[in-house]
Tab-separated table of C-alpha atoms in Angstrom:
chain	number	residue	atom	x	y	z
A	29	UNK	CA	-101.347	-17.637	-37.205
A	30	UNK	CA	-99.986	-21.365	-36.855
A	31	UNK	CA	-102.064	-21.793	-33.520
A	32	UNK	CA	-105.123	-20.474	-35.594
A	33	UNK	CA	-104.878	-23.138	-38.345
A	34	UNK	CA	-103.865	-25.688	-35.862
A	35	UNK	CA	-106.967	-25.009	-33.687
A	36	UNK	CA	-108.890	-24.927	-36.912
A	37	UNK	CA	-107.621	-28.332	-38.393
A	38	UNK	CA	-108.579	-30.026	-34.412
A	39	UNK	CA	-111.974	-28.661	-34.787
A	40	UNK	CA	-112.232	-29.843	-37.844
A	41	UNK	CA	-111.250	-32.904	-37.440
A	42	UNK	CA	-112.982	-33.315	-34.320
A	43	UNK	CA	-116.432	-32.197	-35.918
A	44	UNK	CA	-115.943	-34.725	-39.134
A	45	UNK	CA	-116.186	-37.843	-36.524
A	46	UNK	CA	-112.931	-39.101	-37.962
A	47	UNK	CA	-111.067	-40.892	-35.463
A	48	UNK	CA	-106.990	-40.486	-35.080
A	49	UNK	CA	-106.045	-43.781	-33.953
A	50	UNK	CA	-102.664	-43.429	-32.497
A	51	UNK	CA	-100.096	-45.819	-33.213
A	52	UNK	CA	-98.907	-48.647	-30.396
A	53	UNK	CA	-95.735	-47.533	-29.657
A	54	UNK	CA	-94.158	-50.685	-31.108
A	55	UNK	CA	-94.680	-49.690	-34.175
A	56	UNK	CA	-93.543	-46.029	-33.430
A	57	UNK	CA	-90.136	-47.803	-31.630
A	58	UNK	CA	-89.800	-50.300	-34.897
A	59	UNK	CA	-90.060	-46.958	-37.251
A	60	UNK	CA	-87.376	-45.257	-34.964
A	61	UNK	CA	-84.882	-47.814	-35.025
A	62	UNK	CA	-85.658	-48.308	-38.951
A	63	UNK	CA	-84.875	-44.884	-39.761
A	64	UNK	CA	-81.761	-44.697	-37.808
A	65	UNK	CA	-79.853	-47.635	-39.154
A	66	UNK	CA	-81.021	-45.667	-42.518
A	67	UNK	CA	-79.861	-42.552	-41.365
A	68	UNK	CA	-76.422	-43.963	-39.493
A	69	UNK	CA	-77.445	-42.485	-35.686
A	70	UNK	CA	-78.208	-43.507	-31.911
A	71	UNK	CA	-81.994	-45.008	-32.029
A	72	UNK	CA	-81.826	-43.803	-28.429
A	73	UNK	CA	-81.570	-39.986	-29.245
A	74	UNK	CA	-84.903	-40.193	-31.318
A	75	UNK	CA	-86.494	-42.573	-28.598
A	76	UNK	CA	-85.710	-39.394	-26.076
A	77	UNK	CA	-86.887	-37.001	-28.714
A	78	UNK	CA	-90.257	-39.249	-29.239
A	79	UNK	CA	-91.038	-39.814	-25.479
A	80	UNK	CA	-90.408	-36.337	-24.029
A	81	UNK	CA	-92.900	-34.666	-26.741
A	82	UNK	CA	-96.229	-33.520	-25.437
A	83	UNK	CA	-97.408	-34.357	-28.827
A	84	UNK	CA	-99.338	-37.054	-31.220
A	85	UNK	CA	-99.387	-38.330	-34.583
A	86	UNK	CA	-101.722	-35.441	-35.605
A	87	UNK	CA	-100.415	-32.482	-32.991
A	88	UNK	CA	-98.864	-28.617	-35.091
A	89	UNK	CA	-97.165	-26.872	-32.368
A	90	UNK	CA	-97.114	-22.556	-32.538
A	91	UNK	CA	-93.997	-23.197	-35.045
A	92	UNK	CA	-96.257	-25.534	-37.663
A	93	UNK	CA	-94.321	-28.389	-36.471
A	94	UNK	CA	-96.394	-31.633	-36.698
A	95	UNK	CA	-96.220	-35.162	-34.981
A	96	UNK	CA	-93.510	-37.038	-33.155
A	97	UNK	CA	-90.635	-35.541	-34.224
A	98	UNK	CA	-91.966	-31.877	-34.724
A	99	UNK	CA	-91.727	-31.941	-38.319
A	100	UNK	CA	-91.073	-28.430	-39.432
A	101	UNK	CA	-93.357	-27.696	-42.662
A	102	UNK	CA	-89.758	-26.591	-44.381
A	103	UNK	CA	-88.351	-30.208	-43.396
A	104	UNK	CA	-91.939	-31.934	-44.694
A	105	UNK	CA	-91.306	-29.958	-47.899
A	106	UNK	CA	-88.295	-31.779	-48.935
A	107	UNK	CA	-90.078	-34.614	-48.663
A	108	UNK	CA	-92.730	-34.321	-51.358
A	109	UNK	CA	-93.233	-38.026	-51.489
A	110	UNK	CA	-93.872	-38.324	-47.637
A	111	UNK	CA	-96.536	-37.210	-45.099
A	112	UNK	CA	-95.605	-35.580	-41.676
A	113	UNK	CA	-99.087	-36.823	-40.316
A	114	UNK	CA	-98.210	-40.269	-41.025
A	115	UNK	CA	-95.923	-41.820	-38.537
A	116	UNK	CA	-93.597	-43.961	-39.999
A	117	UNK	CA	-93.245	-40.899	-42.468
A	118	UNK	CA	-92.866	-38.283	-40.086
A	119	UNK	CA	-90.216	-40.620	-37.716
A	120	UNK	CA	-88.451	-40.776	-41.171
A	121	UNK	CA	-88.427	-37.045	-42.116
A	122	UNK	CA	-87.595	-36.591	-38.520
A	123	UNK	CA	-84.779	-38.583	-37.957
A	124	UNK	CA	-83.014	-37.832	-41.462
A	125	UNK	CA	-82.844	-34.236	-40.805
A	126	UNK	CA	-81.534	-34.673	-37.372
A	127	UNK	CA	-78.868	-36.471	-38.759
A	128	UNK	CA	-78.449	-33.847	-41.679
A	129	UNK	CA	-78.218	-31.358	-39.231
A	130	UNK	CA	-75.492	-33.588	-36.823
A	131	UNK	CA	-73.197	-33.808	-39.794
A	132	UNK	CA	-73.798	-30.013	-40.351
A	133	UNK	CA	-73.556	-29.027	-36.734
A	134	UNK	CA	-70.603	-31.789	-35.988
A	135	UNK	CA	-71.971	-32.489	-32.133
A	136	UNK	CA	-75.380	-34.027	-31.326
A	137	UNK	CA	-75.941	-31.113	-28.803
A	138	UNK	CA	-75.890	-28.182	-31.502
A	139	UNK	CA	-77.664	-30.534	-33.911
A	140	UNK	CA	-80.594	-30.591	-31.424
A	141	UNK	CA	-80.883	-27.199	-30.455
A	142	UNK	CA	-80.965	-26.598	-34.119
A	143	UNK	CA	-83.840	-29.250	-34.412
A	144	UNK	CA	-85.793	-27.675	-32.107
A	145	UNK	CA	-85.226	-23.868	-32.581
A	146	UNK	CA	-85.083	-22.798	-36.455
A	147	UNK	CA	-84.207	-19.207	-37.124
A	148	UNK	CA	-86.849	-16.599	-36.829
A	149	UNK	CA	-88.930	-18.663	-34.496
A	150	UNK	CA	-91.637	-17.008	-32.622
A	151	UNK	CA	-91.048	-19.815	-29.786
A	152	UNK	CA	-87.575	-19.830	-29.711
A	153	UNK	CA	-87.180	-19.880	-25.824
A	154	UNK	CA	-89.530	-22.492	-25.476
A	155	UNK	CA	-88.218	-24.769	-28.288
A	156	UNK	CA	-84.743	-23.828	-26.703
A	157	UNK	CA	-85.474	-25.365	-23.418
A	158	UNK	CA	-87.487	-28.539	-24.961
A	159	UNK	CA	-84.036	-29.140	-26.615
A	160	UNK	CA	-82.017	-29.096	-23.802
A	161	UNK	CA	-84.192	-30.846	-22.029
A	162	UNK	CA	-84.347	-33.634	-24.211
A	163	UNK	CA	-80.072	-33.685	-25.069
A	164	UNK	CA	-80.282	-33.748	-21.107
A	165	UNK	CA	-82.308	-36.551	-20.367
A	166	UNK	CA	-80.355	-38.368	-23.434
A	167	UNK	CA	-77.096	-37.958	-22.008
A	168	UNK	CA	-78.570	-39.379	-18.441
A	169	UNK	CA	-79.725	-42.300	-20.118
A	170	UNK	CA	-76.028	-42.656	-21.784
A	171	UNK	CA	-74.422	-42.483	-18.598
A	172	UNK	CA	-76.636	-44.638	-17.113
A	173	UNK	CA	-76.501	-47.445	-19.714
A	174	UNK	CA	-72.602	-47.168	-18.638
A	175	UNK	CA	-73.252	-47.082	-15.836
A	176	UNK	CA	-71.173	-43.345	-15.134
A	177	UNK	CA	-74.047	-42.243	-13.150
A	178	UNK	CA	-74.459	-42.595	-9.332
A	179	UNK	CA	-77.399	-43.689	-8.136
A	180	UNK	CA	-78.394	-42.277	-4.212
């Protein structure tokens, strides 16, 4: 059903002439790095999040998740006063449930399975792997900023 609607809100789109401009990604990297001072965690997790998605501003994956940071309609919801199709909003919504969910979890590799897999989801083995793919390619970039890795 959420492939329907998000076939049907494309086509519609795409039929109205309205043009999605996407946003330069220094604005998307300055909206990151505001959110997670705000929300008290690494910049560089939600920079991994944001550049391994196969996703835009305006994408719903088969879950109803939306944008960047694969807003989940339940997260949008507790944000009445914010819109998951907006960037800097959706960054924000984003990156303030992660961290919800890294204080609830108490690691940032539970946190991020739980980001990308909620209960009941009919996508759950692909949302699985997307989320250890991206606390994978995170903790390469760690250990290469520290220089832990070795290079061939």
């Amino acid at each position: 059903r959420s492939s329907a609607i998000a076939m049907l809100a494309e086509h519609v789109i795409f039929e109205s002439g309205f043009i999605l401009d996407e946003e330069p990604y220094d604005n998307i990297s300055k909206y990151i790095d505001e959110s997670c001072v705000s929300a008290g965690i690494d910049p560089l997790l939600v920079h991994t999040i944001v550049s391994s998605a196969e996703s835009s501003a305006y994408s719903i994956d088969l879950n109803g998740a939306i944008g960047y940071m694969y807003v989940k309609p339940t997260t949008a919801r507790a944000y009445p006063d914010r819109d998951p199709f907006f960037t800097e909003d959706n960054i924000y919504m984003g990156v303030h449930h992660l961290s919800e969910l890294i204080a609830e979890k108490g690691n940032i590799e539970a946190a991020v399975e739980k980001y990308f897999t909620p209960d009941n989801s009919p996508t759950g083995a692909v949302n699985s792997a997307r989320a250890a793919n991206v606390y994978k390619a995170y903790i390469g970039i760690l250990a290469d900023l520290s220089g832990e890795r070795h290079h061939p």
